[in-house]
Short mmCIF file of C-alpha atoms and ligand atoms in Angstrom, two decimals:
data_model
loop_
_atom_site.label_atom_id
_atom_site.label_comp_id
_atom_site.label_asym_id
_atom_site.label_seq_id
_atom_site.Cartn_x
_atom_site.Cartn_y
_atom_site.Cartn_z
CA UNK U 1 166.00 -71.19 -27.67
CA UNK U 2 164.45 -70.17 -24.12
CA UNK U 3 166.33 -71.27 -21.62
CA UNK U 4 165.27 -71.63 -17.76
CA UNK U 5 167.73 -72.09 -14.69
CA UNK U 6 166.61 -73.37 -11.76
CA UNK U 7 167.26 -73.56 -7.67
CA UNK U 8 167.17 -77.18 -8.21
CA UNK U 9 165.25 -80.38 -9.92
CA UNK U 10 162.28 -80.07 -7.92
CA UNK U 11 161.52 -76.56 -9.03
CA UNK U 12 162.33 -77.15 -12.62
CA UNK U 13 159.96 -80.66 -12.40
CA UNK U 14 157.13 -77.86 -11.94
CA UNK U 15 157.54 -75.92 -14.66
CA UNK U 16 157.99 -78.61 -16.42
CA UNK U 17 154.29 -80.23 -15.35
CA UNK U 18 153.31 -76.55 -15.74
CA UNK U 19 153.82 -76.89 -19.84
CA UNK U 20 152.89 -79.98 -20.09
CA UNK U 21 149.36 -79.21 -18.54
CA UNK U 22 149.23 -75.91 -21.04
CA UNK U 23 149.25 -78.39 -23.74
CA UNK U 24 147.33 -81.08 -22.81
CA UNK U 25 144.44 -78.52 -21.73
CA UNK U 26 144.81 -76.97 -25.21
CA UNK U 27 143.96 -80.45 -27.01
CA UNK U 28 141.40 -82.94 -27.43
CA UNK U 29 144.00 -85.95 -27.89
CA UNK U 30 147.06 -84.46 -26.36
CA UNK U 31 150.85 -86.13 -27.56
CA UNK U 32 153.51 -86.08 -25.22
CA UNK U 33 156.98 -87.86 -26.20
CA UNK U 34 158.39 -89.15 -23.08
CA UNK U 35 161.69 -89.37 -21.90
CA UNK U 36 163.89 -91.69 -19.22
CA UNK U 37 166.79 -91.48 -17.35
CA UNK U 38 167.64 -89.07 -14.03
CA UNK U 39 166.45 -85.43 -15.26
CA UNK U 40 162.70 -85.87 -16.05
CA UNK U 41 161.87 -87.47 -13.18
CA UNK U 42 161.00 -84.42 -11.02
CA UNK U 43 158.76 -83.03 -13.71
CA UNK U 44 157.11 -86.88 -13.43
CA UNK U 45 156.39 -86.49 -10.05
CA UNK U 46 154.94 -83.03 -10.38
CA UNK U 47 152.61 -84.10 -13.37
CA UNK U 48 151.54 -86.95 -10.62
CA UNK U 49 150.79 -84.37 -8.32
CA UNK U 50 148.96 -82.47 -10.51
CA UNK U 51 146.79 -85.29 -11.57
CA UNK U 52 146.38 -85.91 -7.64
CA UNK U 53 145.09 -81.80 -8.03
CA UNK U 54 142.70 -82.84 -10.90
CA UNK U 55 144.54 -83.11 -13.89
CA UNK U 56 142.85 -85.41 -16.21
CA UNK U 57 145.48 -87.33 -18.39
CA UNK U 58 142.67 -89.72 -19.81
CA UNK U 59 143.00 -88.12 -23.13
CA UNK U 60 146.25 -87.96 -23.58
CA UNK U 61 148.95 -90.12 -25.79
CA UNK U 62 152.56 -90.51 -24.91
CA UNK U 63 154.89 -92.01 -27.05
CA UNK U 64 158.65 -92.80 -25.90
CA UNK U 65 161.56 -92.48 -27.22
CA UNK U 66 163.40 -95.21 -26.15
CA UNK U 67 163.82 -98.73 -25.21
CA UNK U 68 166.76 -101.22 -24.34
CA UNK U 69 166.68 -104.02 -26.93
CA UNK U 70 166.83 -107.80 -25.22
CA UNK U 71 165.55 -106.39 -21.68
CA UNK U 72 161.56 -107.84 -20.86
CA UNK U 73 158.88 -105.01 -20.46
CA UNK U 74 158.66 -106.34 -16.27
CA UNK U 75 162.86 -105.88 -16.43
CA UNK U 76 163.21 -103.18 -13.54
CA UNK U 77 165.37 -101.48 -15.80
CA UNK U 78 163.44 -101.46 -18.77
CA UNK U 79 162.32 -97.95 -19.95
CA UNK U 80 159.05 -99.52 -19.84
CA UNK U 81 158.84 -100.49 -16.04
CA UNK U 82 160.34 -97.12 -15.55
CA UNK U 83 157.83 -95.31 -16.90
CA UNK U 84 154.70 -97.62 -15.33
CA UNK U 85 156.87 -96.78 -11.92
CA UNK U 86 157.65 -93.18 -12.50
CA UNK U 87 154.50 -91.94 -13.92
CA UNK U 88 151.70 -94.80 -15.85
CA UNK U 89 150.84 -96.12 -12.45
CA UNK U 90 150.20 -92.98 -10.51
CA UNK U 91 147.50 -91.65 -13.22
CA UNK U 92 144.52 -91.94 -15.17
CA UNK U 93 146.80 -92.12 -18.11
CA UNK U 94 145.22 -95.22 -20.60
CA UNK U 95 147.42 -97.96 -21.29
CA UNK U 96 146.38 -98.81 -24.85
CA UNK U 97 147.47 -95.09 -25.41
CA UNK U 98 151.02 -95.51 -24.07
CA UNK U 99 153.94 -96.17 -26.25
CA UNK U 100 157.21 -97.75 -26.25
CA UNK U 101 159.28 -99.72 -29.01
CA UNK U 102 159.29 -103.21 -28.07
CA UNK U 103 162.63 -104.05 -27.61
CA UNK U 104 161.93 -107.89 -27.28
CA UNK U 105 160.18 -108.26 -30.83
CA UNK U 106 161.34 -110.98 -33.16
CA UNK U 107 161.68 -108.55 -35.95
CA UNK U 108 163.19 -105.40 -34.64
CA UNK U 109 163.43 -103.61 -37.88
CA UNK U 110 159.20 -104.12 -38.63
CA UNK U 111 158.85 -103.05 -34.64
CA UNK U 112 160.95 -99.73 -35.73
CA UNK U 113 158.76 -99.33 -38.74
CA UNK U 114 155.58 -99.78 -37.05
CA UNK U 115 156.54 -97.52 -34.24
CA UNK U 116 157.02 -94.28 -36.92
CA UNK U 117 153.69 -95.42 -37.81
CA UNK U 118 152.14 -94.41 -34.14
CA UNK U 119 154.27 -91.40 -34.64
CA UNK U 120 152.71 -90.73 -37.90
CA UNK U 121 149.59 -90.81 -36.83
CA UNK U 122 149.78 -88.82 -33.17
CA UNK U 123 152.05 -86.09 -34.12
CA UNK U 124 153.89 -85.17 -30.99
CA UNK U 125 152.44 -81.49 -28.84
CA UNK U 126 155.54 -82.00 -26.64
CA UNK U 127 158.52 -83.45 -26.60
CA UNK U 128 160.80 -83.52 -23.27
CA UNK U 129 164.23 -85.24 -23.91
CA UNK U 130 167.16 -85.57 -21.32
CA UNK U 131 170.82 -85.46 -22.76
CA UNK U 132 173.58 -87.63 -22.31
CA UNK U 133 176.59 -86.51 -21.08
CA UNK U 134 178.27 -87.17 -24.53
CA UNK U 135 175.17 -85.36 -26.08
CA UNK U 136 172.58 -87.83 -26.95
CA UNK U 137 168.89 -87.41 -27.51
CA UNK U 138 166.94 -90.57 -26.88
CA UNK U 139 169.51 -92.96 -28.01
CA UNK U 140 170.59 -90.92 -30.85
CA UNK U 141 174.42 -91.36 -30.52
CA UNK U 142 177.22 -89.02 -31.60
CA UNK U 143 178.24 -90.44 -34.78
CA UNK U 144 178.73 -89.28 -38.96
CA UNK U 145 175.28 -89.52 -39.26
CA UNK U 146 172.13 -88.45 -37.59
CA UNK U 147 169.42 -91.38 -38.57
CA UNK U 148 165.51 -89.89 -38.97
CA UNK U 149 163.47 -93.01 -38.44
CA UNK U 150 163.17 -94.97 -35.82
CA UNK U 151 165.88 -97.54 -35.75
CA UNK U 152 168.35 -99.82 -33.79
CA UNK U 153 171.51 -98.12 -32.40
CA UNK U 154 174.43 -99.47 -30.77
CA UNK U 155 174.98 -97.94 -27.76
CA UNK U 156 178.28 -96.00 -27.35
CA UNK U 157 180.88 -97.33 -24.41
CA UNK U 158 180.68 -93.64 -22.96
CA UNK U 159 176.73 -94.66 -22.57
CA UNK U 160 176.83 -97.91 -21.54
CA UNK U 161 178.97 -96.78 -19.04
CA UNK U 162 177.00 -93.51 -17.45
CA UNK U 163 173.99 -95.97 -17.70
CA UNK U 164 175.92 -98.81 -15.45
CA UNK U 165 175.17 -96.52 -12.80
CA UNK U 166 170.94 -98.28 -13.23
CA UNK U 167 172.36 -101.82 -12.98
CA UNK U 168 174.17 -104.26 -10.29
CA UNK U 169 177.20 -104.93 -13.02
CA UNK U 170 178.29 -102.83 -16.23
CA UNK U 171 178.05 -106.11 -17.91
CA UNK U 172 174.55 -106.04 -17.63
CA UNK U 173 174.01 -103.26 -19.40
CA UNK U 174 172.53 -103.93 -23.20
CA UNK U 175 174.89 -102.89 -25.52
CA UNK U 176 172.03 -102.03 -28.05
CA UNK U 177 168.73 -100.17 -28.04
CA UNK U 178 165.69 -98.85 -30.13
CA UNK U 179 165.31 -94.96 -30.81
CA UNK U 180 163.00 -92.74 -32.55
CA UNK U 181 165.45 -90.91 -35.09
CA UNK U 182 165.70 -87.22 -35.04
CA UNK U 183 162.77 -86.52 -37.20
CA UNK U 184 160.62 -87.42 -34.67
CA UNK U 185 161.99 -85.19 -32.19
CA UNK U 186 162.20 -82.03 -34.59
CA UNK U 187 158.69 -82.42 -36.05
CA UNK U 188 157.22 -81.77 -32.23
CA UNK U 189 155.59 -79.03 -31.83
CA UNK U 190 157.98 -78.20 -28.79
CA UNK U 191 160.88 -79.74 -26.90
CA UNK U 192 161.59 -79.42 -23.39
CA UNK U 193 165.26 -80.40 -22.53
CA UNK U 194 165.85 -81.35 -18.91
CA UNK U 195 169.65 -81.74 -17.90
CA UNK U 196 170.99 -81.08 -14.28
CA UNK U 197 174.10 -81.65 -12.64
CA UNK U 198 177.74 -80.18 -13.25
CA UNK U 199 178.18 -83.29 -15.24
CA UNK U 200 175.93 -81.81 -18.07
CA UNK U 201 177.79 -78.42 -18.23
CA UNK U 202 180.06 -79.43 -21.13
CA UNK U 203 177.53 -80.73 -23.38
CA UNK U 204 174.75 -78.12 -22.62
CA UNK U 205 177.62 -75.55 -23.59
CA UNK U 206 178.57 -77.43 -26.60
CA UNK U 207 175.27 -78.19 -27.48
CA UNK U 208 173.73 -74.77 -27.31
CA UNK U 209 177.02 -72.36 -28.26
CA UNK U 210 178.71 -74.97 -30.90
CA UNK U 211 177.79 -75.30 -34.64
CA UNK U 212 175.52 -78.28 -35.44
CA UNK U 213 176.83 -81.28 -35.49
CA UNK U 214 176.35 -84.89 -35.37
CA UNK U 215 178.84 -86.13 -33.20
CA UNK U 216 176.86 -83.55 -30.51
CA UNK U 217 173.28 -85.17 -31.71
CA UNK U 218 171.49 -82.28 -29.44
CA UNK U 219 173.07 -79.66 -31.14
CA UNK U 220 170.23 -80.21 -33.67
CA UNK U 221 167.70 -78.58 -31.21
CA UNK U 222 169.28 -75.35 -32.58
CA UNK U 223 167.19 -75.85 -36.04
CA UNK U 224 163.90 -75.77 -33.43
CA UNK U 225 161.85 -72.60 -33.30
CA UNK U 226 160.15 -74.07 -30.08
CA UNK U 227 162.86 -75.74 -27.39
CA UNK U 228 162.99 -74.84 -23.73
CA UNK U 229 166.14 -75.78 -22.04
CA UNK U 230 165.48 -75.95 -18.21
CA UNK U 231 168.63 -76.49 -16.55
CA UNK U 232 169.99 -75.95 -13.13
CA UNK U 233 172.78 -73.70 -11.97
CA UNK U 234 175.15 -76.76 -12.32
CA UNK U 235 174.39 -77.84 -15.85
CA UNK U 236 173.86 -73.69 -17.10
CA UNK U 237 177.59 -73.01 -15.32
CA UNK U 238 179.43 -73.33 -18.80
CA UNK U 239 176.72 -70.48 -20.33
CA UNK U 240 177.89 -67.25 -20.62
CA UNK U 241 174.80 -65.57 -19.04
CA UNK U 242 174.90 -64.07 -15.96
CA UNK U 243 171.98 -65.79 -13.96
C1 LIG K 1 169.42 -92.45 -21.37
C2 LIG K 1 168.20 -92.15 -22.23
C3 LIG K 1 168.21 -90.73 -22.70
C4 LIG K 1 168.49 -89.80 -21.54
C5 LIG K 1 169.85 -90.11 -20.98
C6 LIG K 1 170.28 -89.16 -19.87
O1 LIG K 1 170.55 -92.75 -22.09
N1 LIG K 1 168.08 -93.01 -23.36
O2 LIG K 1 166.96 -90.43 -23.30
O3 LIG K 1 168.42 -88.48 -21.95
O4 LIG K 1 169.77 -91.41 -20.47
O5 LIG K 1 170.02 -89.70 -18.63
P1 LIG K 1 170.06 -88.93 -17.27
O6 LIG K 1 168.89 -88.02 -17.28
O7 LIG K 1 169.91 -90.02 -16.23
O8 LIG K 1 171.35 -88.22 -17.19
#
């Protein structure tokens, strides 16, 4: 596991975009699984700029790992408006080659299926994932079992809560979402974990140091022989490296 430590987000967003145009220059039909939440949005708004600097993302497929279940696609906190806000609408990226479950379907468990069936069929280059702060990976919760497909998950109260933080009441939060399972995520061909903040320090320690578990879902990134953790001197604090 390589891991980076950054100044701050900004930085580490830069790097990040820096990857992420290595692989998509190294493809015909690039795959990049996409994450939401706080941490990648600095490498967002560096792959943005980079487009601005002539990076052409017509090519390439991104497939996410997440949605809320019950929340419409225009919802401003669906994972889908966030990405159209954060990254779809600022690029040359082709909408009939984004991806995200649809969390609205009638038949969530044929929606699940169907979306391991766009995963089958672009296998992913690149994978970034945040973490949650009680070690999730997309909405793969701590819990006896780790589940490979993509399925429905209830969220955890410890999630629901650090997510409360997006909405104007923790009662609006949904209390259930979609997630790729953790096949998807291990059968990329790399993972980029972004996680910043001393709020992360605990479960990047845990999740890096500690034996594999699934009550610390991201612990599972140990089995990877490609992840890049790019942290920031917050969220590395609990490392025992000397930065
Ligand atoms: C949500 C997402 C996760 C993400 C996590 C961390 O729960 N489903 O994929 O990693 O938030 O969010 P943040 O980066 O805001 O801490």
């Amino acid at each position: 596991m390589k891991i980076r430590v950054f100044d701050n987000r900004h930085d580490a967003g830069i790097y990040v975009a820096a990857v992420a145009e290595s692989v998509i220059e190294a493809k015909v039909q690039p795959v990049l699984g996409l994450a939401t939440g706080a941490s990648p949005i600095s490498f967002y708004d560096a792959l943005v700029n980079l487009h601005r600097c002539g990076l052409d993302l017509s090519n390439v497929v991104t497939i996410n790992l997440d949605e809320y279940i019950g929340l419409s696609i225009e919802h401003e906190q669906s994972y889908h408006c966030f990405m159209r806000q954060n990254l779809f609408d600022h690029t040359n990226l082709r909408s009939e080659n984004t991806y995200l479950p649809n969390g609205m379907a009638d038949d969530l468990a044929f929606a699940c299926e169907q979306y391991d069936e766009v995963i089958r069929r672009h296998p992913i280059d690149l994978q970034i994932l945040g973490i949650g702060v009680n070690g999730h990976i997309g909405f793969n919760e701590p819990d006896d079992l780790l589940l490979s497909k993509t399925h429905i998950v209830r969220l955890r109260q410890e999630t629901v809560e650090s997510n409360a933080r997006f909405f104007e009441h923790i009662d609006d939060v949904p209390k259930e979402a979609i997630t790729v399972g953790v096949q998807a995520i291990l059968q990329a061909d790399q993972i980029v974990l972004m996680a910043f903040g001393a709020q992360k320090a605990d479960i990047i320690a845990k999740a890096v140091l500690g034996s594999v578990r699934t009550d610390v879902p991201a612990s599972i990134l140990q089995l990877h022989r490609h992840v890049t953790l790019v942290l920031d001197r917050e969220s590395a604090s609990k490392l025992p490296m000397a930065f």
